[in-house]
């Protein structure tokens, strides 16, 4: 696993409202855009800036303040589908099933500034220049799409670009920042729970695999327990009780990247490819377990940042978050 890139600044764009974002994050999961959508957004922003600012985008974190999935109510839910746009003949097109969600999110980008052409590092510049840079990038974000959804900036919440402090000052800075992200929930990786639960399952069934552990963590499991009768003359009863693998925590199955299904194809050799200038390969989603946490439970900004790594030889293109590596034993119980 590669390491989280070291950043010297944070670009924070608070309370972005996203309408009709893609809620189907993979063939098996839905409810929130995949984290790869936000990493793709970060890379798209960096490309669109075309070096206008001496900034590199290293990582991204997302805090969700509210969400409104476009589904019907009731016990059984279904996606609210639309028939637009019309086809080339002006007729109503066939319905293509798509999941949509409205979001209110804060994006936190880990950025690295550098000196260029005699100009100082913009992250270390005066606050007026930093505010101008943050506003320009936020306006750029407002012209883009996030997970296919339209982006609306909230003028009541201004973006900020500020240098990352070090040592004790870093802790004070993060405590100040995370208060601004309340109420909300940050998505972090819990790969550790998947591995731990696999070992537990193999203690009961040696043939259990990662898919069994992932499904077990992704659903509500009902297990039978014998209830003590009121008196010895009464027959024993059993009860079905919901059992969670982790007592506390909002766990969700999430896609975390892609695994190759075949060799890398040369650029332009695959018909109808979107980009004829870049080599491509066919992939499938990789899955893990995530957890939604209130920002006040995080100890450092690194806990919520996600970054990408690529290992083409191994066919792995993965998103990483190092939250679980900072947990102590008490946190994991």
XYZ file of N, CA and C in Angstrom, residues 35-190:
468
model
N -16.377 6.618 -3.386
C -15.290 7.546 -3.045
C -14.405 7.801 -4.255
N -14.389 6.858 -5.207
C -13.606 7.068 -6.429
C -14.157 8.247 -7.228
N -15.447 8.569 -7.065
C -16.016 9.725 -7.758
C -15.397 11.016 -7.235
N -15.127 11.070 -5.945
C -14.540 12.279 -5.362
C -13.042 12.386 -5.688
N -12.364 11.246 -5.749
C -10.956 11.284 -6.168
C -10.875 11.676 -7.651
N -11.790 11.166 -8.461
C -11.837 11.579 -9.860
C -12.130 13.065 -9.996
N -13.017 13.583 -9.129
C -13.301 15.023 -9.131
C -12.031 15.812 -8.800
N -11.299 15.358 -7.793
C -10.067 16.050 -7.401
C -9.078 16.094 -8.565
N -8.916 14.979 -9.265
C -7.980 14.955 -10.389
C -8.477 15.821 -11.538
N -9.801 15.871 -11.735
C -10.354 16.715 -12.799
C -10.143 18.195 -12.493
N -10.300 18.575 -11.215
C -10.058 19.970 -10.826
C -8.608 20.341 -11.086
N -7.693 19.460 -10.719
C -6.265 19.744 -10.920
C -5.945 19.896 -12.405
N -6.546 19.065 -13.234
C -6.292 19.189 -14.682
C -6.882 20.481 -15.231
N -8.069 20.839 -14.771
C -8.713 22.050 -15.294
C -7.976 23.325 -14.872
N -7.323 23.285 -13.731
C -6.565 24.461 -13.306
C -5.367 24.720 -14.208
N -4.873 23.664 -14.874
C -3.789 23.787 -15.848
C -2.598 24.564 -15.292
N -2.273 24.296 -14.046
C -1.106 24.946 -13.453
C -1.283 26.415 -13.141
N -2.534 26.897 -13.099
C -2.762 28.310 -12.806
C -2.221 28.683 -11.431
N -2.343 27.753 -10.498
C -1.785 27.952 -9.168
C -0.746 26.871 -8.909
N 0.257 27.207 -8.137
C 1.308 26.241 -7.819
C 0.812 25.309 -6.723
N -0.178 24.484 -7.079
C -0.816 23.588 -6.118
C -0.904 22.183 -6.697
N -0.649 21.198 -5.868
C -0.907 19.806 -6.229
C -1.990 19.264 -5.290
N -2.924 18.539 -5.859
C -3.997 17.957 -5.067
C -3.604 16.523 -4.700
N -3.511 16.260 -3.414
C -3.000 14.971 -2.944
C -4.096 14.000 -2.515
N -5.119 14.503 -1.873
C -6.117 13.619 -1.262
C -7.410 14.397 -1.061
N -8.451 13.673 -0.728
C -9.751 14.331 -0.546
C -10.545 13.598 0.537
N -11.251 14.377 1.331
C -12.173 13.825 2.314
C -13.551 14.412 2.084
N -14.570 13.685 2.500
C -15.930 14.169 2.298
C -16.713 14.032 3.599
N -17.406 15.101 3.943
C -18.309 15.100 5.101
C -19.707 15.372 4.574
N -20.622 14.468 4.854
C -22.006 14.612 4.373
C -22.862 15.204 5.496
N -23.515 16.327 5.196
C -24.365 16.989 6.195
C -25.820 16.551 6.066
N -26.262 16.307 4.865
C -27.623 15.794 4.672
C -27.693 15.101 3.322
N -28.656 14.222 3.209
C -28.847 13.496 1.940
C -30.313 13.211 1.748
N -30.702 13.136 0.514
C -32.098 12.875 0.175
C -32.117 11.965 -1.039
N -32.151 10.660 -0.781
C -32.185 9.688 -1.876
C -33.550 9.751 -2.568
N -33.526 9.718 -3.873
C -34.766 9.808 -4.636
C -35.379 8.419 -4.787
N -36.056 8.007 -3.726
C -36.693 6.694 -3.701
C -38.096 6.846 -3.148
N -38.925 5.867 -3.443
C -40.268 5.855 -2.898
C -40.212 5.442 -1.435
N -41.199 5.863 -0.658
C -41.218 5.537 0.754
C -41.746 4.144 1.014
N -41.931 3.835 2.306
C -42.474 2.544 2.667
C -41.394 1.538 3.008
N -41.836 0.326 3.381
C -40.898 -0.721 3.770
C -40.039 -1.155 2.588
N -40.705 -1.357 1.443
C -39.977 -1.680 0.227
C -39.810 -0.408 -0.591
N -38.593 -0.081 -0.902
C -38.319 1.163 -1.596
C -37.893 0.883 -3.041
N -38.217 1.838 -3.891
C -37.829 1.728 -5.295
C -37.303 3.076 -5.751
N -36.437 3.040 -6.748
C -35.864 4.278 -7.269
C -36.928 5.068 -8.022
N -36.909 6.388 -7.821
C -37.778 7.253 -8.603
C -37.102 7.513 -9.942
N -37.687 7.004 -10.984
C -37.062 7.045 -12.300
C -37.673 8.135 -13.155
N -36.913 8.585 -14.131
C -37.383 9.610 -15.057
C -37.255 9.099 -16.486
N -37.976 9.763 -17.396
C -37.939 9.330 -18.786
C -37.160 10.310 -19.677
N -36.559 11.322 -19.117
C -35.847 12.274 -19.948
C -34.402 11.832 -20.147
N -33.733 12.244 -21.209
C -34.263 13.089 -22.284
C -34.994 12.254 -23.333
N -35.675 12.928 -24.241
C -36.352 12.226 -25.329
C -35.315 11.753 -26.328
N -35.705 10.802 -27.176
C -34.734 10.268 -28.126
C -34.636 11.171 -29.352
N -33.871 10.727 -30.341
C -33.598 11.573 -31.504
C -34.846 11.864 -32.332
N -35.882 11.069 -32.143
C -37.136 11.309 -32.878
C -38.127 12.129 -32.061
N -37.694 12.600 -30.889
C -38.577 13.382 -30.047
C -39.552 12.552 -29.252
N -39.357 11.246 -29.246
C -40.243 10.356 -28.507
C -39.664 10.079 -27.115
N -40.549 9.668 -26.231
C -40.099 9.342 -24.879
C -39.184 8.125 -24.910
N -38.013 8.283 -24.334
C -37.051 7.178 -24.342
C -37.432 6.122 -23.317
N -36.914 4.930 -23.514
C -37.149 3.859 -22.552
C -36.491 4.223 -21.216
N -37.105 3.799 -20.141
C -36.562 4.116 -18.820
C -35.250 3.365 -18.596
N -34.228 4.085 -18.241
C -32.963 3.497 -17.832
C -32.869 3.666 -16.315
N -32.808 2.568 -15.601
C -32.844 2.642 -14.145
C -31.602 3.354 -13.620
N -31.805 4.387 -12.873
C -30.698 5.147 -12.298
C -31.101 5.616 -10.900
N -30.144 5.586 -9.996
C -30.387 6.056 -8.644
C -29.881 7.470 -8.504
N -30.662 8.339 -7.916
C -30.271 9.739 -7.759
C -30.392 10.143 -6.299
N -29.565 11.081 -5.918
C -29.564 11.535 -4.528
C -29.160 13.006 -4.491
N -29.808 13.759 -3.616
C -29.417 15.140 -3.376
C -28.528 15.165 -2.122
N -27.462 15.937 -2.187
C -26.483 15.928 -1.100
C -26.138 17.338 -0.648
N -25.763 17.455 0.595
C -25.138 18.652 1.142
C -23.826 18.184 1.767
N -22.713 18.510 1.117
C -21.427 17.945 1.533
C -20.375 19.039 1.678
N -19.385 18.727 2.484
C -18.176 19.544 2.576
C -17.011 18.725 2.048
N -16.245 19.313 1.138
C -15.079 18.642 0.581
C -13.819 19.236 1.206
N -12.930 18.359 1.620
C -11.645 18.765 2.200
C -10.543 18.175 1.327
N -9.813 19.040 0.653
C -8.720 18.586 -0.204
C -7.388 18.784 0.524
N -6.570 17.730 0.557
C -5.194 17.881 1.004
C -4.360 18.357 -0.168
N -3.720 19.529 -0.034
C -2.985 20.117 -1.155
C -1.544 20.412 -0.732
N -0.687 20.448 -1.731
C 0.718 20.802 -1.506
C 1.057 21.983 -2.393
N 1.455 23.069 -1.764
C 1.882 24.230 -2.531
C 3.389 24.211 -2.732
N 3.845 24.881 -3.759
C 5.279 24.941 -4.020
C 5.616 26.286 -4.656
N 6.875 26.664 -4.550
C 7.336 27.928 -5.146
C 7.615 27.705 -6.621
N 7.254 28.691 -7.414
C 7.427 28.555 -8.866
C 7.713 29.922 -9.468
N 8.704 29.986 -10.333
C 9.076 31.225 -11.031
C 9.275 32.395 -10.060
N 9.897 32.094 -8.945
C 10.167 33.152 -7.982
C 8.983 33.541 -7.127
N 7.822 32.939 -7.407
C 6.633 33.233 -6.618
C 6.594 32.335 -5.390
N 6.126 32.858 -4.259
C 6.110 32.034 -3.036
C 5.027 30.953 -3.105
N 5.176 30.005 -2.216
C 4.171 28.936 -2.069
C 2.814 29.568 -1.767
N 1.776 29.327 -2.593
C 0.479 29.964 -2.340
C -0.170 29.530 -1.035
N 0.156 28.319 -0.558
C -0.433 27.865 0.714
C 0.094 28.694 1.880
N 1.346 29.184 1.730
C 1.952 29.967 2.803
C 1.766 31.468 2.590
N 1.002 31.854 1.563
C 0.816 33.260 1.267
C -0.118 33.942 2.248
N -0.330 35.246 2.027
C -1.202 35.990 2.936
C -2.647 35.540 2.738
N -3.473 35.859 3.734
C -4.824 35.304 3.757
C -5.682 35.810 2.597
N -5.427 37.049 2.114
C -6.236 37.570 1.016
C -5.986 36.776 -0.263
N -4.725 36.470 -0.522
C -4.413 35.694 -1.717
C -4.964 34.278 -1.599
N -4.842 33.717 -0.388
C -5.375 32.367 -0.199
C -6.891 32.349 -0.383
N -7.557 33.395 0.098
C -9.014 33.450 -0.064
C -9.390 33.575 -1.532
N -8.601 34.339 -2.293
C -8.883 34.475 -3.724
C -8.719 33.144 -4.447
N -7.640 32.431 -4.115
C -7.410 31.118 -4.749
C -8.540 30.157 -4.402
N -8.925 30.122 -3.134
C -9.999 29.209 -2.714
C -11.310 29.539 -3.420
N -11.609 30.839 -3.568
C -12.856 31.237 -4.228
C -12.841 30.835 -5.699
N -11.689 30.985 -6.370
C -11.613 30.615 -7.782
C -11.805 29.115 -7.971
N -11.189 28.346 -7.111
C -11.331 26.891 -7.235
C -12.766 26.469 -6.909
N -13.377 27.116 -5.919
C -14.772 26.788 -5.592
C -15.690 27.127 -6.768
N -15.442 28.264 -7.413
C -16.248 28.613 -8.588
C -16.058 27.598 -9.707
N -14.819 27.098 -9.849
C -14.583 26.048 -10.836
C -15.381 24.803 -10.488
N -15.391 24.455 -9.206
C -16.183 23.292 -8.780
C -17.655 23.486 -9.101
N -18.126 24.724 -8.959
C -19.531 24.985 -9.239
C -19.904 24.795 -10.691
N -18.918 24.800 -11.587
C -19.197 24.588 -13.005
C -19.043 23.135 -13.415
N -18.674 22.290 -12.461
C -18.440 20.878 -12.768
C -19.591 20.037 -12.202
N -19.454 18.755 -12.366
C -20.424 17.820 -11.788
C -19.718 16.916 -10.795
N -20.432 16.556 -9.765
C -19.919 15.617 -8.773
C -20.765 14.360 -8.839
N -20.132 13.274 -9.218
C -20.840 11.996 -9.390
C -22.054 12.169 -10.304
N -21.908 12.995 -11.306
C -22.993 13.203 -12.264
C -24.023 14.213 -11.822
N -23.902 14.736 -10.603
C -24.891 15.682 -10.085
C -24.471 17.128 -10.303
N -25.467 17.996 -10.394
C -25.201 19.429 -10.550
C -24.781 20.027 -9.213
N -23.834 20.980 -9.263
C -23.238 21.545 -8.050
C -23.728 22.976 -7.854
N -24.111 23.290 -6.633
C -24.545 24.643 -6.281
C -23.756 25.101 -5.064
N -23.132 26.283 -5.190
C -22.369 26.831 -4.074
C -23.289 27.575 -3.129
N -22.982 27.505 -1.853
C -23.751 28.220 -0.853
C -22.996 29.501 -0.486
N -23.503 30.689 -0.862
C -22.756 31.927 -0.583
C -22.573 32.212 0.900
N -23.338 31.545 1.759
C -23.184 31.759 3.191
C -21.954 31.055 3.765
N -21.387 30.135 2.998
C -20.223 29.391 3.461
C -19.083 29.609 2.473
N -18.040 30.249 2.920
C -16.927 30.593 2.052
C -15.838 29.513 2.086
N -15.266 29.204 0.928
C -14.146 28.235 0.915
C -12.905 28.857 1.532
N -12.053 28.009 2.052
C -10.815 28.491 2.674
C -9.647 27.623 2.210
N -8.504 28.262 2.100
C -7.233 27.568 1.855
C -6.300 27.976 2.984
N -5.910 27.025 3.791
C -5.063 27.373 4.919
C -3.952 26.348 5.099
N -2.801 26.830 5.564
C -1.670 25.910 5.765
C -1.934 24.968 6.931
N -1.382 23.768 6.820
C -1.518 22.793 7.902
C -0.464 23.071 8.964
N -0.913 23.223 10.175
C 0.026 23.445 11.277
C 0.706 22.126 11.632
N 1.728 22.210 12.459
C 2.464 21.026 12.882
C 2.442 20.937 14.407
N 2.678 19.719 14.892
C 2.778 19.517 16.332
C 1.460 19.762 17.043
N 1.536 20.348 18.214
C 0.347 20.602 19.020
C -0.592 21.576 18.335
N -0.028 22.513 17.581
C -0.870 23.471 16.864
C -1.747 22.772 15.830
N -1.236 21.668 15.270
C -2.021 20.904 14.293
C -3.278 20.324 14.946
N -3.122 19.808 16.168
C -4.282 19.272 16.882
C -5.308 20.369 17.162
N -4.812 21.544 17.612
C -5.730 22.655 17.883
C -6.436 23.087 16.599
N -5.684 23.129 15.504
C -6.277 23.518 14.225
C -7.372 22.541 13.809
N -7.099 21.241 13.962
C -8.102 20.268 13.534
C -9.332 20.305 14.424
N -9.139 20.513 15.710
C -10.311 20.612 16.599
C -11.188 21.797 16.197
N -10.555 22.884 15.767
C -11.316 24.058 15.326
C -12.056 23.763 14.013
N -11.369 23.077 13.097
C -11.982 22.811 11.800
C -13.141 21.821 11.910
N -12.932 20.774 12.704
C -13.967 19.734 12.740
C -15.257 20.237 13.360
N -15.183 21.259 14.217
C -16.416 21.837 14.767
C -17.251 22.471 13.657
N -16.568 22.996 12.636
C -17.296 23.621 11.535
C -18.031 22.593 10.682
N -17.607 21.346 10.769
C -18.204 20.316 9.920
C -19.359 19.602 10.617
N -19.753 20.086 11.750
C -20.888 19.507 12.470
C -22.157 20.283 12.132
N -23.316 19.652 12.100
C -23.485 18.201 12.154
C -23.161 17.589 10.795
N -22.597 16.421 10.818
C -22.239 15.753 9.580
C -21.565 14.427 9.889
N -21.295 13.678 8.847
C -20.635 12.380 8.993
C -19.571 12.243 7.913
N -18.404 11.786 8.330
C -17.289 11.571 7.405
C -17.155 10.074 7.119
N -16.855 9.757 5.865
C -16.700 8.356 5.473
C -15.234 7.958 5.628
N -15.004 6.883 6.387
C -13.648 6.356 6.581
C -13.650 4.867 6.248
N -12.475 4.343 6.013
C -12.330 2.926 5.660
C -12.191 2.074 6.916
N -12.822 0.900 6.880
C -12.679 -0.065 7.970
C -12.277 -1.420 7.404
